[in-house]
């Protein structure tokens, strides 16, 4: 995750959680999410020296009803822990690995054979993470790396796995109003290539959206309620569209930016979004983190955006754990839903209106583990 540093007044997770069973009270707070026809995710970062083992993490996620996870480091222990767990992974290739993949089809083939093929449930691969935000990275290597990974997948019958690359929202140089969204000039050329690849392969455009950083950088101009999805937030109008939260406005700025490059119908995946519970920064506290993530989940599962009201966007909450070795400001180490000892940082109680065929209202309040399900327990590949 890289902070979005734009000071513009923008008026504007990895674990999919589905309703597989109602949770029962077993003591202790837990995180639970419900929805129909849409998904929410949690990112499993490991920049820490005090986290549970991967197998313990798989058991934790399974007990909470988690069915998808985004990971940043494809290693043998991670792949083995998640194999046959019933959890779908979104896997990342590190920024350091992008040049290797671009320069060598054999390297891409070997990576797929080692980390993807043994796992029965991988839904997407992110080539790099906010790769273009670091000017030290060679932008010309990004799309060739994506194409080599795609060819490697197709060679073993896994071409259905979506390949893309997560962008930082900071690469949107103009985001107010949302309809004026535009990519920064220095990334337009490679972004057009990324979008061409995504459309050609029926993939998704990945982007990290953090209203927190916009609010932190400009708290006197951006309403906290607007950043947190609160119902008393101010309403912003743009081109006949009504915006009641910053998340929608930022997402629609991305849609507008893609449209300006000729790819306005491309589907999005929000590969990171979250709010820190501590760290001393403006707005970084437990109450705001709980409010944002509660409201984010309910909003994503119920609604599209004003620009694309019928599109449900798969969204990953950052992050599963607080990570004590992350660089940057103190809040960077406090985005977790859980402490490393697996205690929840705060309680999440969600009620989501279902859009199922029965058109009934579904309410789930999760305050403990759901009954154990063998399909969600880790079964390491020996």
mmCIF file of C-alpha atoms in Angstrom:
data_model
loop_
_atom_site.group_PDB
_atom_site.id
_atom_site.type_symbol
_atom_site.label_atom_id
_atom_site.label_comp_id
_atom_site.label_asym_id
_atom_site.label_seq_id
_atom_site.Cartn_x
_atom_site.Cartn_y
_atom_site.Cartn_z
ATOM 1 C CA UNK A 1 0.000 0.000 0.000
ATOM 2 C CA UNK A 2 1.279 3.426 -0.912
ATOM 3 C CA UNK A 3 -0.402 6.530 0.600
ATOM 4 C CA UNK A 4 -2.403 8.634 -1.857
ATOM 5 C CA UNK A 5 -0.756 12.007 -1.394
ATOM 6 C CA UNK A 6 -2.836 14.274 -3.665
ATOM 7 C CA UNK A 7 -4.034 17.394 -1.856
ATOM 8 C CA UNK A 8 -6.801 18.022 -4.355
ATOM 9 C CA UNK A 9 -10.235 18.358 -2.874
ATOM 10 C CA UNK A 10 -11.544 15.075 -4.130
ATOM 11 C CA UNK A 11 -15.273 15.253 -3.618
ATOM 12 C CA UNK A 12 -15.227 12.156 -4.164
ATOM 13 C CA UNK A 13 -9.906 -7.370 0.555
ATOM 14 C CA UNK A 14 -7.189 -10.611 0.423
ATOM 15 C CA UNK A 15 -10.777 -12.459 1.659
ATOM 16 C CA UNK A 16 -14.204 -12.643 -0.047
ATOM 17 C CA UNK A 17 -16.761 -13.399 2.605
ATOM 18 C CA UNK A 18 -19.937 -15.182 1.667
ATOM 19 C CA UNK A 19 -22.954 -16.365 3.585
ATOM 20 C CA UNK A 20 -22.295 -20.061 3.931
ATOM 21 C CA UNK A 21 -23.866 -20.401 7.351
ATOM 22 C CA UNK A 22 -25.146 -18.180 10.126
ATOM 23 C CA UNK A 23 -22.522 -17.571 12.763
ATOM 24 C CA UNK A 24 -23.221 -18.586 16.313
ATOM 25 C CA UNK A 25 -22.033 -16.864 19.470
ATOM 26 C CA UNK A 26 -18.961 -18.542 20.882
ATOM 27 C CA UNK A 27 -17.541 -15.648 22.852
ATOM 28 C CA UNK A 28 -15.242 -12.888 21.631
ATOM 29 C CA UNK A 29 -15.761 -10.478 18.771
ATOM 30 C CA UNK A 30 -15.179 -11.515 15.212
ATOM 31 C CA UNK A 31 -15.485 -10.109 11.762
ATOM 32 C CA UNK A 32 -18.274 -11.250 9.485
ATOM 33 C CA UNK A 33 -19.701 -10.106 6.175
ATOM 34 C CA UNK A 34 -22.816 -11.052 4.256
ATOM 35 C CA UNK A 35 -24.001 -10.422 0.742
ATOM 36 C CA UNK A 36 -25.546 -11.821 -2.404
ATOM 37 C CA UNK A 37 -24.249 -11.279 -5.906
ATOM 38 C CA UNK A 38 -21.239 -9.256 -4.721
ATOM 39 C CA UNK A 39 -18.062 -9.942 -2.782
ATOM 40 C CA UNK A 40 -15.812 -8.245 -0.250
ATOM 41 C CA UNK A 41 -12.257 -9.255 0.488
ATOM 42 C CA UNK A 42 -9.464 -9.053 3.054
ATOM 43 C CA UNK A 43 -5.769 -8.638 2.243
ATOM 44 C CA UNK A 44 -3.359 -10.934 4.093
ATOM 45 C CA UNK A 45 -0.119 -8.975 4.380
ATOM 46 C CA UNK A 46 2.874 -10.365 6.270
ATOM 47 C CA UNK A 47 5.208 -7.437 6.889
ATOM 48 C CA UNK A 48 5.542 -8.359 10.551
ATOM 49 C CA UNK A 49 7.584 -10.600 12.835
ATOM 50 C CA UNK A 50 4.809 -11.727 15.162
ATOM 51 C CA UNK A 51 2.057 -13.194 12.976
ATOM 52 C CA UNK A 52 0.429 -16.621 13.289
ATOM 53 C CA UNK A 53 1.615 -19.382 10.983
ATOM 54 C CA UNK A 54 -0.040 -19.576 7.551
ATOM 55 C CA UNK A 55 -1.927 -22.678 8.614
ATOM 56 C CA UNK A 56 -3.261 -20.914 11.718
ATOM 57 C CA UNK A 57 -4.301 -18.007 9.497
ATOM 58 C CA UNK A 58 -6.183 -20.344 7.170
ATOM 59 C CA UNK A 59 -8.047 -21.797 10.143
ATOM 60 C CA UNK A 60 -8.873 -18.294 11.414
ATOM 61 C CA UNK A 61 -10.185 -17.226 8.018
ATOM 62 C CA UNK A 62 -12.190 -20.408 7.607
ATOM 63 C CA UNK A 63 -13.803 -20.035 11.024
ATOM 64 C CA UNK A 64 -14.996 -16.574 9.966
ATOM 65 C CA UNK A 65 -16.541 -17.806 6.723
ATOM 66 C CA UNK A 66 -13.867 -16.327 4.488
ATOM 67 C CA UNK A 67 -13.693 -17.704 0.961
ATOM 68 C CA UNK A 68 -11.151 -15.425 -0.795
ATOM 69 C CA UNK A 69 -7.829 -13.899 0.284
ATOM 70 C CA UNK A 70 -5.338 -11.590 -1.364
ATOM 71 C CA UNK A 71 -1.695 -12.422 -0.632
ATOM 72 C CA UNK A 72 1.400 -10.397 -1.473
ATOM 73 C CA UNK A 73 4.079 -13.078 -1.268
ATOM 74 C CA UNK A 74 3.578 -16.365 -3.068
ATOM 75 C CA UNK A 75 5.768 -18.731 -1.079
ATOM 76 C CA UNK A 76 5.699 -22.483 -0.693
ATOM 77 C CA UNK A 77 4.399 -22.353 2.883
ATOM 78 C CA UNK A 78 1.537 -20.050 1.878
ATOM 79 C CA UNK A 79 0.542 -22.121 -1.141
ATOM 80 C CA UNK A 80 0.646 -25.339 0.872
ATOM 81 C CA UNK A 81 -1.377 -23.853 3.731
ATOM 82 C CA UNK A 82 -4.178 -22.665 1.457
ATOM 83 C CA UNK A 83 -4.266 -25.703 -0.833
ATOM 84 C CA UNK A 84 -7.585 -27.573 -0.516
ATOM 85 C CA UNK A 85 -8.822 -25.043 2.063
ATOM 86 C CA UNK A 86 -11.798 -23.867 0.024
ATOM 87 C CA UNK A 87 -10.333 -20.355 -0.018
ATOM 88 C CA UNK A 88 -9.675 -18.638 -3.340
ATOM 89 C CA UNK A 89 -6.456 -16.650 -3.573
ATOM 90 C CA UNK A 90 -5.545 -13.477 -5.378
ATOM 91 C CA UNK A 91 -1.785 -13.854 -5.740
ATOM 92 C CA UNK A 92 0.814 -11.136 -6.273
ATOM 93 C CA UNK A 93 4.116 -11.050 -8.095
ATOM 94 C CA UNK A 94 6.490 -8.665 -6.336
ATOM 95 C CA UNK A 95 7.663 -5.476 -8.000
ATOM 96 C CA UNK A 96 11.154 -6.976 -8.043
ATOM 97 C CA UNK A 97 9.831 -9.940 -9.994
ATOM 98 C CA UNK A 98 8.254 -7.905 -12.801
ATOM 99 C CA UNK A 99 11.468 -7.474 -14.795
ATOM 100 C CA UNK A 100 12.302 -11.156 -14.395
ATOM 101 C CA UNK A 101 8.895 -12.175 -15.729
ATOM 102 C CA UNK A 102 9.133 -9.688 -18.596
ATOM 103 C CA UNK A 103 12.570 -10.875 -19.686
ATOM 104 C CA UNK A 104 11.967 -14.611 -19.482
ATOM 105 C CA UNK A 105 9.014 -16.748 -20.494
ATOM 106 C CA UNK A 106 10.741 -19.629 -18.724
ATOM 107 C CA UNK A 107 10.727 -17.644 -15.477
ATOM 108 C CA UNK A 108 7.002 -16.998 -15.836
ATOM 109 C CA UNK A 109 6.389 -20.668 -16.634
ATOM 110 C CA UNK A 110 8.382 -21.761 -13.587
ATOM 111 C CA UNK A 111 6.526 -19.327 -11.292
ATOM 112 C CA UNK A 112 3.155 -20.616 -12.467
ATOM 113 C CA UNK A 113 4.250 -24.236 -12.069
ATOM 114 C CA UNK A 114 5.615 -23.581 -8.581
ATOM 115 C CA UNK A 115 3.007 -21.294 -7.037
ATOM 116 C CA UNK A 116 -0.164 -21.412 -9.109
ATOM 117 C CA UNK A 117 -0.677 -24.854 -10.587
ATOM 118 C CA UNK A 118 -0.537 -26.703 -7.211
ATOM 119 C CA UNK A 119 -3.362 -24.524 -5.865
ATOM 120 C CA UNK A 120 -6.849 -25.413 -7.034
ATOM 121 C CA UNK A 121 -8.395 -22.018 -6.214
ATOM 122 C CA UNK A 122 -6.568 -18.998 -7.603
ATOM 123 C CA UNK A 123 -8.840 -16.345 -9.035
ATOM 124 C CA UNK A 124 -6.458 -13.568 -10.053
ATOM 125 C CA UNK A 125 -2.813 -12.564 -10.244
ATOM 126 C CA UNK A 126 -1.532 -9.051 -9.642
ATOM 127 C CA UNK A 127 1.729 -8.383 -11.491
ATOM 128 C CA UNK A 128 3.473 -5.978 -9.139
ATOM 129 C CA UNK A 129 1.702 -3.696 -6.674
ATOM 130 C CA UNK A 130 1.452 0.024 -7.440
ATOM 131 C CA UNK A 131 4.404 -0.678 -9.735
ATOM 132 C CA UNK A 132 4.083 2.525 -11.756
ATOM 133 C CA UNK A 133 4.086 4.714 -8.633
ATOM 134 C CA UNK A 134 7.793 4.001 -8.095
ATOM 135 C CA UNK A 135 9.778 5.930 -10.692
ATOM 136 C CA UNK A 136 12.658 3.513 -10.137
ATOM 137 C CA UNK A 137 10.653 0.733 -11.801
ATOM 138 C CA UNK A 138 10.903 0.203 -15.553
ATOM 139 C CA UNK A 139 7.393 0.869 -16.868
ATOM 140 C CA UNK A 140 8.219 -0.792 -20.187
ATOM 141 C CA UNK A 141 8.504 -4.174 -18.431
ATOM 142 C CA UNK A 142 5.003 -4.207 -16.935
ATOM 143 C CA UNK A 143 2.805 -5.334 -19.824
ATOM 144 C CA UNK A 144 5.390 -7.820 -21.200
ATOM 145 C CA UNK A 145 5.477 -9.397 -17.737
ATOM 146 C CA UNK A 146 1.676 -9.601 -17.695
ATOM 147 C CA UNK A 147 1.651 -11.228 -21.136
ATOM 148 C CA UNK A 148 4.291 -13.794 -20.182
ATOM 149 C CA UNK A 149 2.352 -14.739 -17.050
ATOM 150 C CA UNK A 150 -0.837 -15.030 -19.116
ATOM 151 C CA UNK A 151 0.903 -17.300 -21.645
ATOM 152 C CA UNK A 152 2.271 -19.432 -18.821
ATOM 153 C CA UNK A 153 -1.239 -19.848 -17.404
ATOM 154 C CA UNK A 154 -2.736 -20.708 -20.779
ATOM 155 C CA UNK A 155 -0.031 -23.312 -21.408
ATOM 156 C CA UNK A 156 -1.262 -25.334 -18.417
ATOM 157 C CA UNK A 157 -4.979 -24.791 -18.948
ATOM 158 C CA UNK A 158 -5.369 -21.963 -16.423
ATOM 159 C CA UNK A 159 -6.136 -19.141 -18.820
ATOM 160 C CA UNK A 160 -9.324 -18.326 -16.898
ATOM 161 C CA UNK A 161 -7.259 -16.801 -14.063
ATOM 162 C CA UNK A 162 -7.406 -13.015 -14.361
ATOM 163 C CA UNK A 163 -4.059 -11.252 -14.770
ATOM 164 C CA UNK A 164 -3.747 -7.525 -14.074
ATOM 165 C CA UNK A 165 -1.694 -5.034 -12.034
ATOM 166 C CA UNK A 166 -2.869 -2.913 -9.060
ATOM 167 C CA UNK A 167 -2.667 0.859 -9.548
ATOM 168 C CA UNK A 168 -2.403 3.459 -6.799
ATOM 169 C CA UNK A 169 -5.211 6.017 -6.888
ATOM 170 C CA UNK A 170 -2.487 8.662 -6.826
ATOM 171 C CA UNK A 171 -1.898 7.951 -10.528
ATOM 172 C CA UNK A 172 -5.211 9.709 -11.179
ATOM 173 C CA UNK A 173 -3.840 13.228 -11.650
ATOM 174 C CA UNK A 174 -7.271 14.849 -11.785
ATOM 175 C CA UNK A 175 -10.155 13.458 -9.768
ATOM 176 C CA UNK A 176 -12.462 16.421 -9.116
ATOM 177 C CA UNK A 177 -15.104 16.395 -10.263
ATOM 178 C CA UNK A 178 -15.266 12.605 -10.747
ATOM 179 C CA UNK A 179 -16.338 12.994 -14.375
ATOM 180 C CA UNK A 180 -13.038 14.791 -15.055
ATOM 181 C CA UNK A 181 -10.952 11.808 -13.894
ATOM 182 C CA UNK A 182 -7.698 11.491 -15.808
ATOM 183 C CA UNK A 183 -4.499 9.447 -15.520
ATOM 184 C CA UNK A 184 -1.214 11.265 -15.010
ATOM 185 C CA UNK A 185 0.504 12.098 -18.297
ATOM 186 C CA UNK A 186 3.585 10.021 -17.488
ATOM 187 C CA UNK A 187 1.562 6.789 -17.174
ATOM 188 C CA UNK A 188 -1.042 7.256 -19.909
ATOM 189 C CA UNK A 189 0.866 5.333 -22.557
ATOM 190 C CA UNK A 190 1.546 2.228 -20.467
ATOM 191 C CA UNK A 191 -1.936 2.422 -18.927
ATOM 192 C CA UNK A 192 -3.450 2.262 -22.404
ATOM 193 C CA UNK A 193 -1.421 -0.936 -22.960
ATOM 194 C CA UNK A 194 -2.577 -2.348 -19.610
ATOM 195 C CA UNK A 195 -6.213 -1.626 -20.466
ATOM 196 C CA UNK A 196 -5.817 -3.151 -23.929
ATOM 197 C CA UNK A 197 -4.466 -6.334 -22.333
ATOM 198 C CA UNK A 198 -7.211 -6.391 -19.691
ATOM 199 C CA UNK A 199 -9.942 -6.035 -22.301
ATOM 200 C CA UNK A 200 -8.355 -8.580 -24.636
ATOM 201 C CA UNK A 201 -8.168 -11.190 -21.865
ATOM 202 C CA UNK A 202 -11.515 -10.338 -20.223
ATOM 203 C CA UNK A 203 -9.690 -9.409 -17.035
ATOM 204 C CA UNK A 204 -10.175 -6.487 -14.618
ATOM 205 C CA UNK A 205 -8.425 -3.192 -13.954
ATOM 206 C CA UNK A 206 -7.063 -3.254 -10.398
ATOM 207 C CA UNK A 207 -6.830 -0.123 -8.261
ATOM 208 C CA UNK A 208 -6.240 0.676 -4.584
ATOM 209 C CA UNK A 209 -8.730 3.212 -3.186
ATOM 210 C CA UNK A 210 -8.096 4.923 0.176
ATOM 211 C CA UNK A 211 -10.449 7.772 1.127
ATOM 212 C CA UNK A 212 -8.478 7.883 4.384
ATOM 213 C CA UNK A 213 -5.396 9.381 2.742
ATOM 214 C CA UNK A 214 -7.435 12.011 0.928
ATOM 215 C CA UNK A 215 -9.064 12.999 4.223
ATOM 216 C CA UNK A 216 -5.775 12.897 6.141
ATOM 217 C CA UNK A 217 -4.112 15.219 3.633
ATOM 218 C CA UNK A 218 -7.002 17.663 3.434
ATOM 219 C CA UNK A 219 -9.235 17.417 6.537
ATOM 220 C CA UNK A 220 -10.379 21.040 6.330
ATOM 221 C CA UNK A 221 -11.905 20.589 2.885
ATOM 222 C CA UNK A 222 -13.064 16.961 2.905
ATOM 223 C CA UNK A 223 -15.868 16.062 5.295
ATOM 224 C CA UNK A 224 -15.090 13.134 7.594
ATOM 225 C CA UNK A 225 -18.673 11.934 7.206
ATOM 226 C CA UNK A 226 -18.210 11.972 3.422
ATOM 227 C CA UNK A 227 -15.062 9.845 3.770
ATOM 228 C CA UNK A 228 -16.746 7.372 6.157
ATOM 229 C CA UNK A 229 -19.991 6.778 4.178
ATOM 230 C CA UNK A 230 -21.988 8.326 7.027
ATOM 231 C CA UNK A 231 -25.637 9.157 6.230
ATOM 232 C CA UNK A 232 -25.291 12.813 7.250
ATOM 233 C CA UNK A 233 -22.479 13.399 4.736
ATOM 234 C CA UNK A 234 -22.796 16.329 2.344
ATOM 235 C CA UNK A 235 -24.135 15.580 -1.125
ATOM 236 C CA UNK A 236 -22.027 16.414 -4.166
ATOM 237 C CA UNK A 237 -23.500 16.709 -7.658
ATOM 238 C CA UNK A 238 -21.500 16.102 -10.818
ATOM 239 C CA UNK A 239 -22.986 15.857 -14.313
ATOM 240 C CA UNK A 240 -26.381 14.943 -12.911
ATOM 241 C CA UNK A 241 -24.934 12.270 -10.618
ATOM 242 C CA UNK A 242 -25.320 12.423 -6.841
ATOM 243 C CA UNK A 243 -22.332 11.517 -4.640
ATOM 244 C CA UNK A 244 -22.779 10.811 -0.939
ATOM 245 C CA UNK A 245 -19.357 9.319 -0.202
ATOM 246 C CA UNK A 246 -15.740 9.767 -1.237
ATOM 247 C CA UNK A 247 -15.250 6.115 -2.198
ATOM 248 C CA UNK A 248 -17.808 6.303 -5.015
ATOM 249 C CA UNK A 249 -16.384 9.593 -6.238
ATOM 250 C CA UNK A 250 -12.868 8.159 -6.392
ATOM 251 C CA UNK A 251 -14.014 4.979 -8.126
ATOM 252 C CA UNK A 252 -15.946 6.993 -10.693
ATOM 253 C CA UNK A 253 -12.881 9.162 -11.288
ATOM 254 C CA UNK A 254 -11.075 5.946 -12.259
ATOM 255 C CA UNK A 255 -13.928 4.964 -14.584
ATOM 256 C CA UNK A 256 -13.766 8.415 -16.194
ATOM 257 C CA UNK A 257 -9.986 8.173 -16.593
ATOM 258 C CA UNK A 258 -10.325 4.796 -18.329
ATOM 259 C CA UNK A 259 -13.061 6.213 -20.540
ATOM 260 C CA UNK A 260 -10.726 9.007 -21.646
ATOM 261 C CA UNK A 261 -8.312 6.356 -22.911
ATOM 262 C CA UNK A 262 -11.083 4.554 -24.782
ATOM 263 C CA UNK A 263 -11.741 1.765 -22.265
ATOM 264 C CA UNK A 264 -14.714 3.072 -20.304
ATOM 265 C CA UNK A 265 -16.485 -0.296 -20.163
ATOM 266 C CA UNK A 266 -13.599 -2.069 -18.403
ATOM 267 C CA UNK A 267 -14.488 -3.792 -15.134
ATOM 268 C CA UNK A 268 -12.777 -2.799 -11.897
ATOM 269 C CA UNK A 269 -11.445 -4.687 -8.910
ATOM 270 C CA UNK A 270 -10.631 -2.681 -5.769
ATOM 271 C CA UNK A 271 -7.539 -4.523 -4.589
ATOM 272 C CA UNK A 272 -7.120 -2.498 -1.381
ATOM 273 C CA UNK A 273 -9.245 -0.197 0.746
ATOM 274 C CA UNK A 274 -9.238 0.378 4.466
ATOM 275 C CA UNK A 275 -8.851 2.744 7.403
ATOM 276 C CA UNK A 276 -6.271 2.661 10.232
ATOM 277 C CA UNK A 277 -7.379 2.205 13.820
ATOM 278 C CA UNK A 278 -4.357 3.958 15.337
ATOM 279 C CA UNK A 279 -1.159 5.770 14.499
ATOM 280 C CA UNK A 280 -1.716 9.400 15.429
ATOM 281 C CA UNK A 281 -2.686 10.690 11.984
ATOM 282 C CA UNK A 282 -5.776 12.839 11.555
ATOM 283 C CA UNK A 283 -8.801 10.538 11.599
ATOM 284 C CA UNK A 284 -6.820 7.380 12.420
ATOM 285 C CA UNK A 285 -8.718 5.837 15.316
ATOM 286 C CA UNK A 286 -10.683 2.758 16.238
ATOM 287 C CA UNK A 287 -14.137 4.300 15.828
ATOM 288 C CA UNK A 288 -13.429 5.623 12.347
ATOM 289 C CA UNK A 289 -11.831 2.357 11.212
ATOM 290 C CA UNK A 290 -14.830 0.374 12.433
ATOM 291 C CA UNK A 291 -17.245 2.814 10.814
ATOM 292 C CA UNK A 292 -15.439 2.911 7.475
ATOM 293 C CA UNK A 293 -15.021 -0.833 7.067
ATOM 294 C CA UNK A 294 -18.576 -1.584 8.217
ATOM 295 C CA UNK A 295 -19.968 0.941 5.775
ATOM 296 C CA UNK A 296 -17.603 -0.091 2.987
ATOM 297 C CA UNK A 297 -18.769 -3.693 3.149
ATOM 298 C CA UNK A 298 -22.449 -2.818 3.200
ATOM 299 C CA UNK A 299 -22.039 -0.301 0.408
ATOM 300 C CA UNK A 300 -20.045 -2.583 -1.888
ATOM 301 C CA UNK A 301 -22.428 -5.502 -1.427
ATOM 302 C CA UNK A 302 -25.526 -3.385 -2.050
ATOM 303 C CA UNK A 303 -24.552 -0.760 -4.588
ATOM 304 C CA UNK A 304 -22.620 0.185 -7.659
ATOM 305 C CA UNK A 305 -21.448 3.767 -8.163
ATOM 306 C CA UNK A 306 -23.409 6.696 -9.606
ATOM 307 C CA UNK A 307 -21.557 6.277 -12.907
ATOM 308 C CA UNK A 308 -21.959 2.474 -13.008
ATOM 309 C CA UNK A 309 -24.938 1.736 -10.711
ATOM 310 C CA UNK A 310 -25.421 -1.839 -11.904
ATOM 311 C CA UNK A 311 -21.796 -2.940 -11.519
ATOM 312 C CA UNK A 312 -20.835 -4.650 -8.267
ATOM 313 C CA UNK A 313 -17.106 -4.311 -7.645
ATOM 314 C CA UNK A 314 -15.111 -6.999 -5.886
ATOM 315 C CA UNK A 315 -13.329 -5.137 -3.095
ATOM 316 C CA UNK A 316 -10.561 -6.210 -0.716
ATOM 317 C CA UNK A 317 -10.267 -4.677 2.745
ATOM 318 C CA UNK A 318 -6.733 -3.888 3.823
ATOM 319 C CA UNK A 319 -5.769 -5.669 5.995
ATOM 320 C CA UNK A 320 -6.187 -8.858 7.996
ATOM 321 C CA UNK A 321 -3.513 -8.068 10.630
ATOM 322 C CA UNK A 322 -1.708 -5.064 12.018
ATOM 323 C CA UNK A 323 1.827 -5.357 10.591
ATOM 324 C CA UNK A 324 4.567 -4.085 12.889
ATOM 325 C CA UNK A 325 7.370 -3.955 10.312
ATOM 326 C CA UNK A 326 5.676 -1.859 7.633
ATOM 327 C CA UNK A 327 7.586 1.263 6.679
ATOM 328 C CA UNK A 328 6.140 4.739 6.642
ATOM 329 C CA UNK A 329 3.957 6.623 9.088
ATOM 330 C CA UNK A 330 2.683 4.840 12.243
ATOM 331 C CA UNK A 331 -0.826 4.426 10.817
ATOM 332 C CA UNK A 332 0.636 2.153 8.114
ATOM 333 C CA UNK A 333 1.118 -0.467 10.830
ATOM 334 C CA UNK A 334 -2.462 -0.216 12.106
ATOM 335 C CA UNK A 335 -4.789 -1.119 9.242
ATOM 336 C CA UNK A 336 -5.533 -4.621 10.552
ATOM 337 C CA UNK A 337 -8.878 -6.118 11.475
ATOM 338 C CA UNK A 338 -6.985 -8.392 13.878
ATOM 339 C CA UNK A 339 -4.046 -8.145 16.222
ATOM 340 C CA UNK A 340 -1.295 -10.729 15.618
ATOM 341 C CA UNK A 341 -2.634 -12.817 18.519
ATOM 342 C CA UNK A 342 -5.880 -13.157 16.503
ATOM 343 C CA UNK A 343 -7.948 -10.883 18.743
ATOM 344 C CA UNK A 344 -10.189 -8.573 16.702
ATOM 345 C CA UNK A 345 -9.173 -4.921 16.732
ATOM 346 C CA UNK A 346 -12.856 -3.922 16.708
ATOM 347 C CA UNK A 347 -16.277 -5.467 16.347
ATOM 348 C CA UNK A 348 -18.102 -5.611 13.042
ATOM 349 C CA UNK A 349 -21.850 -6.177 13.020
ATOM 350 C CA UNK A 350 -23.347 -6.160 9.549
ATOM 351 C CA UNK A 351 -26.843 -6.146 8.079
ATOM 352 C CA UNK A 352 -27.032 -6.287 4.320
ATOM 353 C CA UNK A 353 -30.106 -6.240 2.107
ATOM 354 C CA UNK A 354 -29.935 -9.250 -0.164
ATOM 355 C CA UNK A 355 -30.637 -8.993 -3.877
ATOM 356 C CA UNK A 356 -31.260 -12.706 -4.206
ATOM 357 C CA UNK A 357 -34.007 -14.192 -6.334
ATOM 358 C CA UNK A 358 -36.210 -14.351 -3.260
ATOM 359 C CA UNK A 359 -35.600 -10.609 -2.731
ATOM 360 C CA UNK A 360 -35.512 -11.121 1.008
ATOM 361 C CA UNK A 361 -33.616 -9.212 3.642
ATOM 362 C CA UNK A 362 -30.653 -11.067 5.093
ATOM 363 C CA UNK A 363 -29.186 -10.014 8.417
ATOM 364 C CA UNK A 364 -26.117 -11.506 10.045
ATOM 365 C CA UNK A 365 -24.550 -10.391 13.287
ATOM 366 C CA UNK A 366 -21.224 -12.110 13.831
ATOM 367 C CA UNK A 367 -19.824 -12.122 17.336
ATOM 368 C CA UNK A 368 -18.001 -15.432 17.348
ATOM 369 C CA UNK A 369 -16.751 -18.284 15.214
ATOM 370 C CA UNK A 370 -19.164 -20.057 12.976
ATOM 371 C CA UNK A 371 -19.332 -23.849 13.357
ATOM 372 C CA UNK A 372 -16.225 -25.523 12.031
ATOM 373 C CA UNK A 373 -16.490 -26.686 8.455
ATOM 374 C CA UNK A 374 -13.985 -29.152 7.099
ATOM 375 C CA UNK A 375 -14.061 -27.400 3.728
ATOM 376 C CA UNK A 376 -12.562 -24.291 5.315
ATOM 377 C CA UNK A 377 -9.808 -25.887 7.334
ATOM 378 C CA UNK A 378 -6.291 -25.962 5.974
ATOM 379 C CA UNK A 379 -5.109 -29.233 4.510
ATOM 380 C CA UNK A 380 -1.453 -28.718 3.760
ATOM 381 C CA UNK A 381 -0.021 -30.491 0.763
ATOM 382 C CA UNK A 382 2.588 -32.815 2.157
#
